[in-house]
């Protein structure tokens, strides 16, 4: 008898990534790159899951978004450990344009995942979820993003980043904010002002017209 050989892609097993993050990333988002570089098998095991189980048209928005956030973070770690030791992701030539991520039968870049996929999903909170391996980035969450928990997780990383005094200093009439809010300003202003967006998460109420400064961005590696 005939049967179809077409394999329907399952969800990747994000639990593998979850246990990896709990092992190698502390609660402050510091990554033990040396330990990962010394044993790449665990990381490669999860990357193989991502390659085998890529988003399909019948996946929900949350399933796809969780996949691409986890993929972005996992492949960023892969990029660092493949070039380790180094002081900054910027020591790698054109790190975000390097095409090394297998997606839909082609090799794609981190920029492709961020700008052509995640940003187009229209949720600015992704900027606090994807990690650029640097001190000034939002910290790498030491748990996997999942479709079921995605909204709560995105709220949690937004709240954590916006209220972290090393990343943003928010007062009523003066704010010093991360350059992320400058680089991606239009993402945060899709349905409200940037100040309204910040006030959704800020523990300090910001007035309607504060003086705005942008903090220096520290590109040093977010290692231990």
PDB file of N, CA and C in Angstrom, residues 20 24 33-47 77-78 80-84:
ATOM      1  N   UNK A  20      19.224  23.747  28.957  1.00  0.00           N
ATOM      2  CA  UNK A  20      20.530  24.305  28.562  1.00  0.00           C
ATOM      3  C   UNK A  20      20.730  25.693  29.180  1.00  0.00           C
ATOM      4  N   UNK A  24      23.644  27.069  31.849  1.00  0.00           N
ATOM      5  CA  UNK A  24      24.759  27.923  31.409  1.00  0.00           C
ATOM      6  C   UNK A  24      24.523  29.431  31.567  1.00  0.00           C
ATOM      7  N   UNK A  33      30.142  31.134  28.441  1.00  0.00           N
ATOM      8  CA  UNK A  33      30.514  30.756  27.071  1.00  0.00           C
ATOM      9  C   UNK A  33      31.654  29.742  27.050  1.00  0.00           C
ATOM     10  N   UNK A  34      32.575  29.866  28.011  1.00  0.00           N
ATOM     11  CA  UNK A  34      33.722  28.941  27.998  1.00  0.00           C
ATOM     12  C   UNK A  34      33.240  27.499  28.147  1.00  0.00           C
ATOM     13  N   UNK A  35      32.327  27.272  29.108  1.00  0.00           N
ATOM     14  CA  UNK A  35      31.823  25.909  29.317  1.00  0.00           C
ATOM     15  C   UNK A  35      31.072  25.405  28.085  1.00  0.00           C
ATOM     16  N   UNK A  36      30.322  26.296  27.431  1.00  0.00           N
ATOM     17  CA  UNK A  36      29.581  25.886  26.225  1.00  0.00           C
ATOM     18  C   UNK A  36      30.564  25.577  25.101  1.00  0.00           C
ATOM     19  N   UNK A  37      31.595  26.418  24.962  1.00  0.00           N
ATOM     20  CA  UNK A  37      32.592  26.210  23.896  1.00  0.00           C
ATOM     21  C   UNK A  37      33.334  24.892  24.096  1.00  0.00           C
ATOM     22  N   UNK A  38      33.516  24.495  25.369  1.00  0.00           N
ATOM     23  CA  UNK A  38      34.220  23.240  25.661  1.00  0.00           C
ATOM     24  C   UNK A  38      33.349  22.018  25.383  1.00  0.00           C
ATOM     25  N   UNK A  39      32.022  22.231  25.279  1.00  0.00           N
ATOM     26  CA  UNK A  39      31.121  21.100  25.017  1.00  0.00           C
ATOM     27  C   UNK A  39      29.953  21.597  24.174  1.00  0.00           C
ATOM     28  N   UNK A  40      30.153  21.577  22.861  1.00  0.00           N
ATOM     29  CA  UNK A  40      29.131  22.146  21.971  1.00  0.00           C
ATOM     30  C   UNK A  40      27.975  21.180  21.693  1.00  0.00           C
ATOM     31  N   UNK A  41      28.101  19.932  22.161  1.00  0.00           N
ATOM     32  CA  UNK A  41      27.114  18.913  21.787  1.00  0.00           C
ATOM     33  C   UNK A  41      25.704  19.280  22.235  1.00  0.00           C
ATOM     34  N   UNK A  42      25.571  19.837  23.450  1.00  0.00           N
ATOM     35  CA  UNK A  42      24.228  20.182  23.942  1.00  0.00           C
ATOM     36  C   UNK A  42      23.584  21.270  23.094  1.00  0.00           C
ATOM     37  N   UNK A  43      24.363  22.298  22.794  1.00  0.00           N
ATOM     38  CA  UNK A  43      23.847  23.390  21.964  1.00  0.00           C
ATOM     39  C   UNK A  43      23.474  22.867  20.580  1.00  0.00           C
ATOM     40  N   UNK A  44      24.356  22.067  20.006  1.00  0.00           N
ATOM     41  CA  UNK A  44      24.077  21.531  18.671  1.00  0.00           C
ATOM     42  C   UNK A  44      22.845  20.632  18.665  1.00  0.00           C
ATOM     43  N   UNK A  45      22.609  19.945  19.783  1.00  0.00           N
ATOM     44  CA  UNK A  45      21.404  19.109  19.877  1.00  0.00           C
ATOM     45  C   UNK A  45      20.140  19.946  19.721  1.00  0.00           C
ATOM     46  N   UNK A  46      20.120  21.105  20.352  1.00  0.00           N
ATOM     47  CA  UNK A  46      18.937  21.971  20.230  1.00  0.00           C
ATOM     48  C   UNK A  46      18.866  22.603  18.839  1.00  0.00           C
ATOM     49  N   UNK A  47      19.996  23.022  18.295  1.00  0.00           N
ATOM     50  CA  UNK A  47      19.983  23.611  16.947  1.00  0.00           C
ATOM     51  C   UNK A  47      19.460  22.595  15.929  1.00  0.00           C
ATOM     52  N   UNK A  77      24.407  32.480  20.506  1.00  0.00           N
ATOM     53  CA  UNK A  77      25.370  31.758  21.344  1.00  0.00           C
ATOM     54  C   UNK A  77      26.298  30.917  20.468  1.00  0.00           C
ATOM     55  N   UNK A  78      25.745  30.278  19.447  1.00  0.00           N
ATOM     56  CA  UNK A  78      26.567  29.475  18.524  1.00  0.00           C
ATOM     57  C   UNK A  78      27.640  30.350  17.867  1.00  0.00           C
ATOM     58  N   UNK A  80      28.970  33.110  19.020  1.00  0.00           N
ATOM     59  CA  UNK A  80      29.996  33.474  20.013  1.00  0.00           C
ATOM     60  C   UNK A  80      30.938  32.298  20.272  1.00  0.00           C
ATOM     61  N   UNK A  81      30.378  31.118  20.537  1.00  0.00           N
ATOM     62  CA  UNK A  81      31.264  29.996  20.912  1.00  0.00           C
ATOM     63  C   UNK A  81      32.109  29.522  19.730  1.00  0.00           C
ATOM     64  N   UNK A  82      31.614  29.724  18.504  1.00  0.00           N
ATOM     65  CA  UNK A  82      32.425  29.365  17.338  1.00  0.00           C
ATOM     66  C   UNK A  82      33.607  30.316  17.160  1.00  0.00           C
ATOM     67  N   UNK A  83      33.543  31.484  17.793  1.00  0.00           N
ATOM     68  CA  UNK A  83      34.614  32.482  17.675  1.00  0.00           C
ATOM     69  C   UNK A  83      35.301  32.750  19.018  1.00  0.00           C
ATOM     70  N   UNK A  84      34.999  31.919  20.011  1.00  0.00           N
ATOM     71  CA  UNK A  84      35.502  32.128  21.369  1.00  0.00           C
ATOM     72  C   UNK A  84      36.978  31.752  21.463  1.00  0.00           C
TER      73      UNK A  84
END
